[in-house]
mmCIF file of C-alpha atoms in Angstrom:
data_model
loop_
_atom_site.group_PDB
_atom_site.id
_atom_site.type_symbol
_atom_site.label_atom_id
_atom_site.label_comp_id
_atom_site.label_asym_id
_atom_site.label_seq_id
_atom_site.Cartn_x
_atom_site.Cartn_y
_atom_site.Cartn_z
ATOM 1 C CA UNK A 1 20.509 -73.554 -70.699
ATOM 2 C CA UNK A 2 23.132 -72.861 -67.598
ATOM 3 C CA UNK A 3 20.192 -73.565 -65.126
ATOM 4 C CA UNK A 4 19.247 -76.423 -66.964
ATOM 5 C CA UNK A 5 22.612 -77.846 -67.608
ATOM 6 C CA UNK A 6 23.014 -77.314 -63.132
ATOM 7 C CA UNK A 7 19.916 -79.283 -62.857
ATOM 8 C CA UNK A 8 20.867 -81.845 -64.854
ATOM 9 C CA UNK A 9 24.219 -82.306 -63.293
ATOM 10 C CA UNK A 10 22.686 -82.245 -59.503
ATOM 11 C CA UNK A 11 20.873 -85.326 -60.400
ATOM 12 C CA UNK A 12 23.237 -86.998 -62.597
ATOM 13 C CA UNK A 13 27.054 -86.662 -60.853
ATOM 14 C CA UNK A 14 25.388 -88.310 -57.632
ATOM 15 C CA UNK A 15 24.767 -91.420 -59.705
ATOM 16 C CA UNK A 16 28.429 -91.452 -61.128
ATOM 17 C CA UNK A 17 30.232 -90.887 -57.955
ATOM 18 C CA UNK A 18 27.519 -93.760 -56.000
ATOM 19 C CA UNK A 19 28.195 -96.285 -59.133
ATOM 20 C CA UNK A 20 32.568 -95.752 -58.442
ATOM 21 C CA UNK A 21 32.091 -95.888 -54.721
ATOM 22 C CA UNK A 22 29.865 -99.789 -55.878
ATOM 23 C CA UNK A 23 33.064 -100.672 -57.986
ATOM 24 C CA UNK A 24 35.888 -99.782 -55.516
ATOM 25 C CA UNK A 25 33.940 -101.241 -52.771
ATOM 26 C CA UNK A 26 34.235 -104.479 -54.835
ATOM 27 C CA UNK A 27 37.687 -104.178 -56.330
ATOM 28 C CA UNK A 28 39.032 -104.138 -52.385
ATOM 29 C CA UNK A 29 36.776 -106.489 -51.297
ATOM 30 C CA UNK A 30 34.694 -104.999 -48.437
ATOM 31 C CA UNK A 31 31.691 -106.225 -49.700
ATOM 32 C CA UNK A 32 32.506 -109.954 -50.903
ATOM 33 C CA UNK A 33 30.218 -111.437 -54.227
ATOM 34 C CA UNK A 34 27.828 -113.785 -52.516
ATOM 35 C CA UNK A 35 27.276 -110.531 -50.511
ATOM 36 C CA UNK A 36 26.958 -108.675 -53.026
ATOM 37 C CA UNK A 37 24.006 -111.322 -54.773
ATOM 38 C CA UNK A 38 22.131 -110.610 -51.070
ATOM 39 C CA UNK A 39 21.772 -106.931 -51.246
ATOM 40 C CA UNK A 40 20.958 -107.734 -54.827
ATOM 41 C CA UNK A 41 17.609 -109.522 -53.627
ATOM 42 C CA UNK A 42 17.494 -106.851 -51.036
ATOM 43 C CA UNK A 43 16.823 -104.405 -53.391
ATOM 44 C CA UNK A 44 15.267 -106.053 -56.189
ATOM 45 C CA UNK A 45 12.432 -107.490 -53.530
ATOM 46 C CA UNK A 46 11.839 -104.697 -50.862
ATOM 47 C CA UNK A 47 13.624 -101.472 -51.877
ATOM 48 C CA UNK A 48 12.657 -100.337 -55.097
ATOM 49 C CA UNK A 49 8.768 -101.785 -54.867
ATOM 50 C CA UNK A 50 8.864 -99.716 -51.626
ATOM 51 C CA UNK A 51 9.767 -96.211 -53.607
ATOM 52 C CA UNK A 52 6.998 -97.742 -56.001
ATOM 53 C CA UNK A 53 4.623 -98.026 -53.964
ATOM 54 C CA UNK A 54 4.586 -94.608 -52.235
ATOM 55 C CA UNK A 55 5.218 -92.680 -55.249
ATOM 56 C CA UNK A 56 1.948 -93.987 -56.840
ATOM 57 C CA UNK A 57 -0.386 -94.105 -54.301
ATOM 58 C CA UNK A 58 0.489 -90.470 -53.084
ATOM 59 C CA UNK A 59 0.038 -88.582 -56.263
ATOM 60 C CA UNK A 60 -2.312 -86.271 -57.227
ATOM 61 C CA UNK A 61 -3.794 -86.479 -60.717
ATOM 62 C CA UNK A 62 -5.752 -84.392 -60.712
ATOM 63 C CA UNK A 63 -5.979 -81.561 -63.352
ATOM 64 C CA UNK A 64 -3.426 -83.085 -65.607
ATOM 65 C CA UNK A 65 -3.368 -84.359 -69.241
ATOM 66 C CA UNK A 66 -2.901 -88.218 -68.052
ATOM 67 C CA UNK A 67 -4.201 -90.141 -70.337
ATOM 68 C CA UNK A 68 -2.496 -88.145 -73.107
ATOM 69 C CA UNK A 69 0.610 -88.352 -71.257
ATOM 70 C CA UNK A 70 0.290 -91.856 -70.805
ATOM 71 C CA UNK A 71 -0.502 -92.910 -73.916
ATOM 72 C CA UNK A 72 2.140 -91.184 -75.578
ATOM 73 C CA UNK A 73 4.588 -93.220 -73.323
ATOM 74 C CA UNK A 74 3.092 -96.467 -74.399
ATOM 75 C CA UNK A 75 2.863 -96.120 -77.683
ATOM 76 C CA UNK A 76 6.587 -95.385 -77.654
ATOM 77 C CA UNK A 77 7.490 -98.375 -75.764
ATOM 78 C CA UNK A 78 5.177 -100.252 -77.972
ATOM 79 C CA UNK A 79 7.110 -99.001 -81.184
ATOM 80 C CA UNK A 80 10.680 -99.495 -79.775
ATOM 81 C CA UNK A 81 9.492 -103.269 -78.838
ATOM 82 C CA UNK A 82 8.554 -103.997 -81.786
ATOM 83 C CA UNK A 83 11.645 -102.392 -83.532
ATOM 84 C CA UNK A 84 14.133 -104.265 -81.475
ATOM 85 C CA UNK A 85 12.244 -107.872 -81.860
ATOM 86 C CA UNK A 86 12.075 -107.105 -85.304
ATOM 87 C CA UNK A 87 16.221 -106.508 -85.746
ATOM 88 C CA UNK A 88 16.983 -109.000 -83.254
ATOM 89 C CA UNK A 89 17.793 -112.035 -85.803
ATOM 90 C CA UNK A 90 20.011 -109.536 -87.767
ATOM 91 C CA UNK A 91 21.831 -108.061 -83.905
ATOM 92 C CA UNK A 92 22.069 -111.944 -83.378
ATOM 93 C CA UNK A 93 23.061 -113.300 -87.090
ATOM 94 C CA UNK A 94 25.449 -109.711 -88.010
ATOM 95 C CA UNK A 95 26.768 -108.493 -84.337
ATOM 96 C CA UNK A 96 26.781 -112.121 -82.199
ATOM 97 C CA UNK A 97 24.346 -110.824 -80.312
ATOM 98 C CA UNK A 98 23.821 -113.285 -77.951
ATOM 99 C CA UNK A 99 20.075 -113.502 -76.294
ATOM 100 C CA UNK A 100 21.306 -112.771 -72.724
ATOM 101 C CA UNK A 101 22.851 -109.399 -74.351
ATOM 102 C CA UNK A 102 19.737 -108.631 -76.650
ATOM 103 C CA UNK A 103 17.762 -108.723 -73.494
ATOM 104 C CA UNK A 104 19.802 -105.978 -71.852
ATOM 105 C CA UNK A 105 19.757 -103.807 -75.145
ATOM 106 C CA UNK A 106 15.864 -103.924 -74.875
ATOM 107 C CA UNK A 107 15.661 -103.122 -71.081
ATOM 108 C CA UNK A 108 18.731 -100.341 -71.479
ATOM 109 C CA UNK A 109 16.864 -98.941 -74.658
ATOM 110 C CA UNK A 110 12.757 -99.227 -72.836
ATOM 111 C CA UNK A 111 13.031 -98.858 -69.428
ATOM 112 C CA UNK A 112 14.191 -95.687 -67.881
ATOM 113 C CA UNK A 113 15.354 -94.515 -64.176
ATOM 114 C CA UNK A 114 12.675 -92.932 -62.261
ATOM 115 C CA UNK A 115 14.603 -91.972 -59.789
ATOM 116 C CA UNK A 116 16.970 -89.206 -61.829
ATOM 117 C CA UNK A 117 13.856 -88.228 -63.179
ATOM 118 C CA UNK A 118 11.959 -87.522 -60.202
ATOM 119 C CA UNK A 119 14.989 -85.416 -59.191
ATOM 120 C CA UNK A 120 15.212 -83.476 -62.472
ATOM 121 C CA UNK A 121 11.048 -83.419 -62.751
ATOM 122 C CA UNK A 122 11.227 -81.864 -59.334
ATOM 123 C CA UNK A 123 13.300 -78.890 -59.579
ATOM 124 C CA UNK A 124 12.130 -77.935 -62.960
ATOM 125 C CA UNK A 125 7.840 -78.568 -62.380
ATOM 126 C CA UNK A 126 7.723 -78.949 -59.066
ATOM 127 C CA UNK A 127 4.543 -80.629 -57.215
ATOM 128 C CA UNK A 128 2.900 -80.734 -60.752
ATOM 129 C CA UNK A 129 6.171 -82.967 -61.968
ATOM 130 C CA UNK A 130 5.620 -85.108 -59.341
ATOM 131 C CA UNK A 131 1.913 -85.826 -60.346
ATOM 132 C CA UNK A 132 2.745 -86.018 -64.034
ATOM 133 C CA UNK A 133 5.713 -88.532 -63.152
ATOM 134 C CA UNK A 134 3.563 -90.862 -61.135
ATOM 135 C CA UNK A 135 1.022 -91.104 -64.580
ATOM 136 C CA UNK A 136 4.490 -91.996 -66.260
ATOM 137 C CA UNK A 137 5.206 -94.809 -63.846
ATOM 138 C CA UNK A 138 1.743 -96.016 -63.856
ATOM 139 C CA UNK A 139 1.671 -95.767 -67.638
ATOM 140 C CA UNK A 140 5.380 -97.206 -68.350
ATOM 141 C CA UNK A 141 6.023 -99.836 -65.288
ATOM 142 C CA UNK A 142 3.507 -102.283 -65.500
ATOM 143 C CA UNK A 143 4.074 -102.770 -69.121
ATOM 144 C CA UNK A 144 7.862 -102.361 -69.029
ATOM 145 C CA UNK A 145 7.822 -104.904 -66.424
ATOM 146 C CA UNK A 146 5.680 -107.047 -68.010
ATOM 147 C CA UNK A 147 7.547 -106.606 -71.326
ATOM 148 C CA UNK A 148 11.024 -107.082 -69.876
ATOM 149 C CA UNK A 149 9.998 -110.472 -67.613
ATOM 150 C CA UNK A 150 8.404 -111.751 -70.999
ATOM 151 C CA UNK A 151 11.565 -110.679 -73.515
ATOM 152 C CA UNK A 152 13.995 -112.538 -70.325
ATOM 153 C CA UNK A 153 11.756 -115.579 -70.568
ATOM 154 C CA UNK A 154 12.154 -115.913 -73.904
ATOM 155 C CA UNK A 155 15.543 -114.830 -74.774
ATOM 156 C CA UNK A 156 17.425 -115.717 -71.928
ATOM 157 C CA UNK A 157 15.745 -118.540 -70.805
ATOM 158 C CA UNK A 158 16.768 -120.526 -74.037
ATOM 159 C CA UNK A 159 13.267 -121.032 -75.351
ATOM 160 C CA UNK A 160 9.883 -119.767 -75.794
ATOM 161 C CA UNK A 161 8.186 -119.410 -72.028
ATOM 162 C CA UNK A 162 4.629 -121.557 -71.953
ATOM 163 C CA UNK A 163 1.621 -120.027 -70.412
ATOM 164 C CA UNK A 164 2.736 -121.314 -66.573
ATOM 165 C CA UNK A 165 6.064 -119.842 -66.461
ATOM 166 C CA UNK A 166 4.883 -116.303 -67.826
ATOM 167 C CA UNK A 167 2.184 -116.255 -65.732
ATOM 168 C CA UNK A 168 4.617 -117.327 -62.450
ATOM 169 C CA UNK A 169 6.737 -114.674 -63.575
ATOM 170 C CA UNK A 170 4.880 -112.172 -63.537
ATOM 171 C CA UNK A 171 3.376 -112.721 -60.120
ATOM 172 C CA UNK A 172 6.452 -112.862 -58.806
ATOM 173 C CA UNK A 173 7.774 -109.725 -60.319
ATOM 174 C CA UNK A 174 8.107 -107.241 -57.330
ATOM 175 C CA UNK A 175 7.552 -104.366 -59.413
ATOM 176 C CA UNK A 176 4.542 -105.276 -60.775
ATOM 177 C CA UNK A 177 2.737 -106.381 -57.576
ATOM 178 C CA UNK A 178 4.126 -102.542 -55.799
ATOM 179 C CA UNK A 179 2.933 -100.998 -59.335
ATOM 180 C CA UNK A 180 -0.702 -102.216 -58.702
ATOM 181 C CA UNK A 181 -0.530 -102.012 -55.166
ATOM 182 C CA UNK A 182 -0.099 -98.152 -55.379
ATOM 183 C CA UNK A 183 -2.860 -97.560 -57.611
ATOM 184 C CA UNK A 184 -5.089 -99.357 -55.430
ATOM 185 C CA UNK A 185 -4.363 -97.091 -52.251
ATOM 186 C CA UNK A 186 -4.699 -94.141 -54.312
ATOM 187 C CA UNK A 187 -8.035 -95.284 -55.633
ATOM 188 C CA UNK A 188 -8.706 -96.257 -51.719
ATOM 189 C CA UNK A 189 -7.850 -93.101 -50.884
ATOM 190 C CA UNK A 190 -4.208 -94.143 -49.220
ATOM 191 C CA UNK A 191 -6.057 -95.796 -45.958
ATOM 192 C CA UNK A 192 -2.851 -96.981 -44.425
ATOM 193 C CA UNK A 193 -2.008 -95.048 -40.970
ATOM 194 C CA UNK A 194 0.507 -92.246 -41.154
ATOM 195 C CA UNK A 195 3.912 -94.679 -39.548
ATOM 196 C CA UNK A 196 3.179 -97.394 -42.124
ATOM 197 C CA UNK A 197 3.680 -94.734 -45.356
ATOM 198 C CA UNK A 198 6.354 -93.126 -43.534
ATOM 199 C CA UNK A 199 8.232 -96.680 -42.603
ATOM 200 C CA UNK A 200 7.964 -97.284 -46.301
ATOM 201 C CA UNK A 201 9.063 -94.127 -47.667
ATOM 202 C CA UNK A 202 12.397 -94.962 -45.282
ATOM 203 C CA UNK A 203 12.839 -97.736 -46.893
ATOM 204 C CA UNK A 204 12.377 -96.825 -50.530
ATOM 205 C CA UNK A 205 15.136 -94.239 -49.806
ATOM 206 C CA UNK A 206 17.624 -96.848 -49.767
ATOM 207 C CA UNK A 207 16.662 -98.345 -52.857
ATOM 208 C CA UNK A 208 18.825 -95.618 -54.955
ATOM 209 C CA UNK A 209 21.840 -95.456 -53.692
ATOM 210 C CA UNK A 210 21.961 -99.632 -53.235
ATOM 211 C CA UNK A 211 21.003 -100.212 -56.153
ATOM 212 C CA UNK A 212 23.493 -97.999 -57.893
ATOM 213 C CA UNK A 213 26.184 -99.608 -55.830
ATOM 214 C CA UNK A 214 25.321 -103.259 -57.316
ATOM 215 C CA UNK A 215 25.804 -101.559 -60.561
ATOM 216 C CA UNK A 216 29.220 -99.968 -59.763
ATOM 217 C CA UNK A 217 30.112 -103.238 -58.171
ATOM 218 C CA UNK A 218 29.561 -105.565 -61.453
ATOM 219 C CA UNK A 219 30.914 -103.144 -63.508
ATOM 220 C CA UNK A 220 34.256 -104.510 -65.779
ATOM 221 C CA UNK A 221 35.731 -101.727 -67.008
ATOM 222 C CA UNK A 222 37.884 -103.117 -69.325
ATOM 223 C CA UNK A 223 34.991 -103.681 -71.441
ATOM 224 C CA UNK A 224 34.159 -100.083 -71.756
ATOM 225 C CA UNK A 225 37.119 -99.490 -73.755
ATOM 226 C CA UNK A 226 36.406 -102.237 -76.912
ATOM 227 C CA UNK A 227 32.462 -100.820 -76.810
ATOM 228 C CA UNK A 228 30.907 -103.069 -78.929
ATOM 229 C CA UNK A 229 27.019 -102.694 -81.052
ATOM 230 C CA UNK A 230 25.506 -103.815 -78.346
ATOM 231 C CA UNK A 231 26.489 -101.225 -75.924
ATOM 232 C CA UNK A 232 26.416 -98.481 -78.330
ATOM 233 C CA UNK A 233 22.474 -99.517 -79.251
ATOM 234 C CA UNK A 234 21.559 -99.471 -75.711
ATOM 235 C CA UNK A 235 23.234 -96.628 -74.916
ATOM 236 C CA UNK A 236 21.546 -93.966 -78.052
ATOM 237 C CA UNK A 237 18.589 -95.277 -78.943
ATOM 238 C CA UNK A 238 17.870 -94.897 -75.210
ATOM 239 C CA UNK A 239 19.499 -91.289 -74.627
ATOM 240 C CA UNK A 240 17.899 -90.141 -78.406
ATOM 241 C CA UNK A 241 15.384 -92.305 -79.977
ATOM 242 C CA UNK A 242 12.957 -92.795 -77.235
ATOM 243 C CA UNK A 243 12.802 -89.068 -76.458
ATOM 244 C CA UNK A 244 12.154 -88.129 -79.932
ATOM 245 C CA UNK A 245 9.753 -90.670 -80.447
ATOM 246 C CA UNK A 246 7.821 -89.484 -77.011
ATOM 247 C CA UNK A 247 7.991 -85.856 -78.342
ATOM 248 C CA UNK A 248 6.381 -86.733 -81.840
ATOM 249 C CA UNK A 249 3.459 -88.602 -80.219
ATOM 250 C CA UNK A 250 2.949 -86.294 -77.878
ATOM 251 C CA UNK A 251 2.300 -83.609 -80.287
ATOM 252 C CA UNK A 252 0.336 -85.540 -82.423
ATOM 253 C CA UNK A 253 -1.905 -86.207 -79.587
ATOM 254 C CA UNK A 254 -1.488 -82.728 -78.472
ATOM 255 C CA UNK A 255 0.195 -83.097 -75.454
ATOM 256 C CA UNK A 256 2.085 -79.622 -74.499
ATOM 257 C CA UNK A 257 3.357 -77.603 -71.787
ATOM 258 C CA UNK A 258 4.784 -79.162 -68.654
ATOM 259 C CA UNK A 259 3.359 -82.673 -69.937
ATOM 260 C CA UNK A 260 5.600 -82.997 -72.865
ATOM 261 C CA UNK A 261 8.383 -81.911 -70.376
ATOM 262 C CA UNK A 262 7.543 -84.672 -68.563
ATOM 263 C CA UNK A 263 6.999 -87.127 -71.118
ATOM 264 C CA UNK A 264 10.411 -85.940 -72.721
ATOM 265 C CA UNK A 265 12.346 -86.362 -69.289
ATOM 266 C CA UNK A 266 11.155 -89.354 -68.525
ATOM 267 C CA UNK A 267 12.547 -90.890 -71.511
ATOM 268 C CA UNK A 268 15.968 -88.915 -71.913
ATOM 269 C CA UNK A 269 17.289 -90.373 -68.455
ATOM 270 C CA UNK A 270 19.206 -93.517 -68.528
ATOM 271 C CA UNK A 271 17.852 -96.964 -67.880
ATOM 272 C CA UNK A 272 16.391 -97.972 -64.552
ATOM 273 C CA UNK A 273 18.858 -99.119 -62.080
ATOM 274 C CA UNK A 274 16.422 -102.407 -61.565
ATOM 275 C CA UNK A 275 17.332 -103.420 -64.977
ATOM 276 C CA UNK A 276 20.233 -104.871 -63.858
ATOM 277 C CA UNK A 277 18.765 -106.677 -61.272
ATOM 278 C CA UNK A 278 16.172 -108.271 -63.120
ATOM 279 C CA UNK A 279 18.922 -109.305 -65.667
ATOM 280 C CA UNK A 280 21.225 -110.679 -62.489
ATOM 281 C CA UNK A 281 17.584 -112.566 -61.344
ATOM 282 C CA UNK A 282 16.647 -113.759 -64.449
ATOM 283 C CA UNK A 283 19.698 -114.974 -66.625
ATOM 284 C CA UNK A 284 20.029 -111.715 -68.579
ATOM 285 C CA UNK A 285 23.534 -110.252 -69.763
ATOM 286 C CA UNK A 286 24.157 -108.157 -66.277
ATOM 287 C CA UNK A 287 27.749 -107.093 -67.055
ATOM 288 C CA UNK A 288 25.997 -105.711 -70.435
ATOM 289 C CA UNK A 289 23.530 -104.305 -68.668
ATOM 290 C CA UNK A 290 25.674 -102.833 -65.825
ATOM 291 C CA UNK A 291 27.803 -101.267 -68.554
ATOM 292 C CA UNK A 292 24.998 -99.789 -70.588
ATOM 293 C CA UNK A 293 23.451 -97.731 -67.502
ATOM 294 C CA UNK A 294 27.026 -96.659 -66.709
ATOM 295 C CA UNK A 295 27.348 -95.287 -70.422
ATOM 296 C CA UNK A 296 24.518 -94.076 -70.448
ATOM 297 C CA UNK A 297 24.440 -91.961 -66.928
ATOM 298 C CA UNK A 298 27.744 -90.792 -68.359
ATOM 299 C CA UNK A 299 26.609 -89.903 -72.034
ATOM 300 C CA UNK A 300 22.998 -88.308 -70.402
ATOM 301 C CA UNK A 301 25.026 -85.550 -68.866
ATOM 302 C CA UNK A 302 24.801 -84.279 -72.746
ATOM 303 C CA UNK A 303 22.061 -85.731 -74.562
ATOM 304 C CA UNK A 304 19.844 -84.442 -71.766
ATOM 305 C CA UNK A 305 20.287 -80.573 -72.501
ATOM 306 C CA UNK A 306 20.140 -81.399 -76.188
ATOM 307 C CA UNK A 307 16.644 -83.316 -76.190
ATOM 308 C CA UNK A 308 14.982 -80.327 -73.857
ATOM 309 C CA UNK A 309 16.564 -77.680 -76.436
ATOM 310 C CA UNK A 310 15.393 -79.696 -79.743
ATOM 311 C CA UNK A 311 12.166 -81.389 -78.570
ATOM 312 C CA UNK A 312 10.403 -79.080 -75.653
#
């Protein structure tokens, strides 16, 4: 559990200290807001479909349970959507949950960070990780984004989104567009000349530590000390509920070995950092948001170790 508990930290403290540097960069000004709402866009629109594009159309999947995998995944988003739509007049009618914040609860409680779990995957699977991450992302993204646009339409847009706005949502949704454009070059066979993958990989390594920073740099910390239910749902039924519920479908599937690893990683790691900048795009809660992946990187330091010890 020592070698675990070093793994975990390598990919976890880097987020902490990258989300301080975001919020002392803003509390002394160097980076003004309007700035800040630029490398916002920056990231939201090339960065992080970059890193999404690469990742998926280089994998290898080959030899690997995906479709086990990957349905395990979805049937636990599936189960936690309809959970937190279902409780959402009693969050709203008992807590004052407004539906800005219940938007954030659902993206801090489905999505997760790819990124941390790429690192973690990594040194723990190696090269097999890798391949058994990408089924995760092409299992989880698409619908996560397509879930989250929807739930932001609805919620925070003030009423129910007709058939045009969905539908120009979701073809302007970066991550969806990279999501599909990597599964197409790996079905091509990745055809694009050596520079152009590298240039992108470049770029997607940027979309980490930027995006972090916009994190740390909305980040009121004065709220973390009255945390309210909103925060605390988005923090553990992220951290603890999706994890188990990944782990029980995987074994009633029959999922083992390095997949369940997987499976379980991938939903033990906080939320994805683009959560908050799809809340900041699209009228979500994204000083909610912003707190819940800070509470969460925080709280996944120990909820990590505990979900590989109880559910792998």
């Amino acid at each position: 559990m020592q070698t675990t508990m070093q793994m975990i930290l390598d990919a976890l403290l880097p987020v902490i200290l990258i989300t301080a540097l975001g919020l002392g960069l803003a509390r002394i000004n160097l980076v003004t807001g309007e700035q800040w709402r630029g490398i916002e866009r920056l990231a939201y629109f090339i960065l992080f479909p970059a890193i999404i594009v690469e990742t998926v159309a280089r994998a290898d999947f080959s030899e690997i349970p995906a479709l086990g995998l990957g349905a395990a995944l979805i049937g636990a988003i599936l189960i936690v959507t309809v959970a937190l739509l279902a409780v959402q007049p009693l969050l709203a009618a008992r807590f004052k949950v407004s539906g800005p914040a219940f938007t954030s609860i659902y993206q801090g409680v489905a999505r997760w960070n790819s990124f941390i779990a790429l690192a973690l995957i990594g040194e723990m699977i190696g090269a097999t990780g890798l391949a058994l991450l990408a089924v995760a992302m092409i299992a989880m993204i698409p619908m996560l984004n397509v879930l989250s646009v929807l739930i932001l339409s609805r919620y925070a847009g003030g009423s129910a989104p007709t058939l045009k706005r969905i539908g120009l949502d979701l073809v302007r949704n970066p991550f969806i567009v990279s999501t599909l454009l990597g599964l197409a070059l790996n079905l091509l066979g990745n055809p694009l000349p050596a520079p152009v993958m590298d240039s992108v990989h470049q770029i997607g390594l940027a979309s980490l530590p930027i995006g972090i920073l916009c994190v740390g740099a909305s980040l009121d910390l004065s709220a973390l000390r009255r945390p309210g239910a909103a925060l605390l749902i988005g923090t553990f039924a992220r951290l603890l509920v999706m994890p188990a519920l990944v782990a029980g479908l995987c074994h009633l599937i029959g999922v083992t070995g390095d997949a369940l690893l997987a499976g379980v990683i991938a939903t033990a790691v906080p939320s994805a950092s683009a959560s908050y900048l799809l809340a900041a795009q699209m009228g979500g809660d994204h000083r909610l948001m912003a707190e819940i992946l800070t509470v969460q990187t925080v709280v996944a330091i120990l909820t990590i170790p505990l979900c590989l010890a109880v559910l792998v």
